[in-house]
Amino acid sequence: MSTTPPVLAAELAQAWADIQRYHPELPDLAAPESLIGESSSACGAELSFERLLHEAVHGIAAARGVRDTSRAGRYHNRRFLAIAEELGLDHAEEPHPSSGFSLVTLNPEAKRRYRPTIERLHRALKAHTVATAADTKRSFRGPAARHGSSGGGVRVKAVCDCGRNVRVVPSVLAQAPIVCGGCGKPFRIPEAAVAVG
């Protein structure tokens, strides 16, 4: 098995397609490689199938026009939790004070349903981690390696024509378009932000 990021991105896309098989309203994953090396304290710091399913909850919420978070996306509300439960994720009784119901875990039925997908993605993630660790010991990878991010640094606001925005590392956006779930158009970094950055 190759351990290059494009292979891991393909495995992420396949896992997403496996989720879509059970939840057809889930939009396509625009840029699976944007999940590699990314971390978010509200959504889980480590990339895993559980985290991917968490992101799928956000995708379905967007497709349904449901506002599932507040506080700049950090607080996951009960609408998030309701969709998470549909997808096979459970949460402790009480919400976390700052992140709400973000810390969800796979329930036993979801573990059974997605077992082959979980195992395949786990192997790809493990191989990627080994390859990345070996690569950083032997070669210079620039600021991305020093800062522990896939895109090498500071996130800027990317916008789409409908007014929605996301924070993204410019190099991640340059790898492939990130498409808005609201209007279907790609997010872009405004020229003013590029000039400042």
mmCIF file of C-alpha atoms in Angstrom, residues 8 18 28 52 63 121 141 169 173 176 193 197:
data_model
loop_
_atom_site.group_PDB
_atom_site.id
_atom_site.type_symbol
_atom_site.label_atom_id
_atom_site.label_comp_id
_atom_site.label_asym_id
_atom_site.label_seq_id
_atom_site.Cartn_x
_atom_site.Cartn_y
_atom_site.Cartn_z
ATOM 1 C CA LEU A 8 -4.935 8.654 2.042
ATOM 2 C CA ASP A 18 -19.498 4.428 2.411
ATOM 3 C CA ASP A 28 -19.921 14.898 -1.681
ATOM 4 C CA LEU A 52 -15.104 11.697 9.541
ATOM 5 C CA ALA A 63 -27.696 20.016 3.233
ATOM 6 C CA LEU A 121 -9.163 3.781 6.935
ATOM 7 C CA ARG A 141 9.386 19.786 4.801
ATOM 8 C CA VAL A 169 -4.737 27.581 5.200
ATOM 9 C CA LEU A 173 -7.292 25.751 -0.688
ATOM 10 C CA ALA A 176 -8.241 21.670 -4.708
ATOM 11 C CA ALA A 193 -6.618 39.105 2.361
ATOM 12 C CA GLY A 197 -1.065 37.892 4.181
#
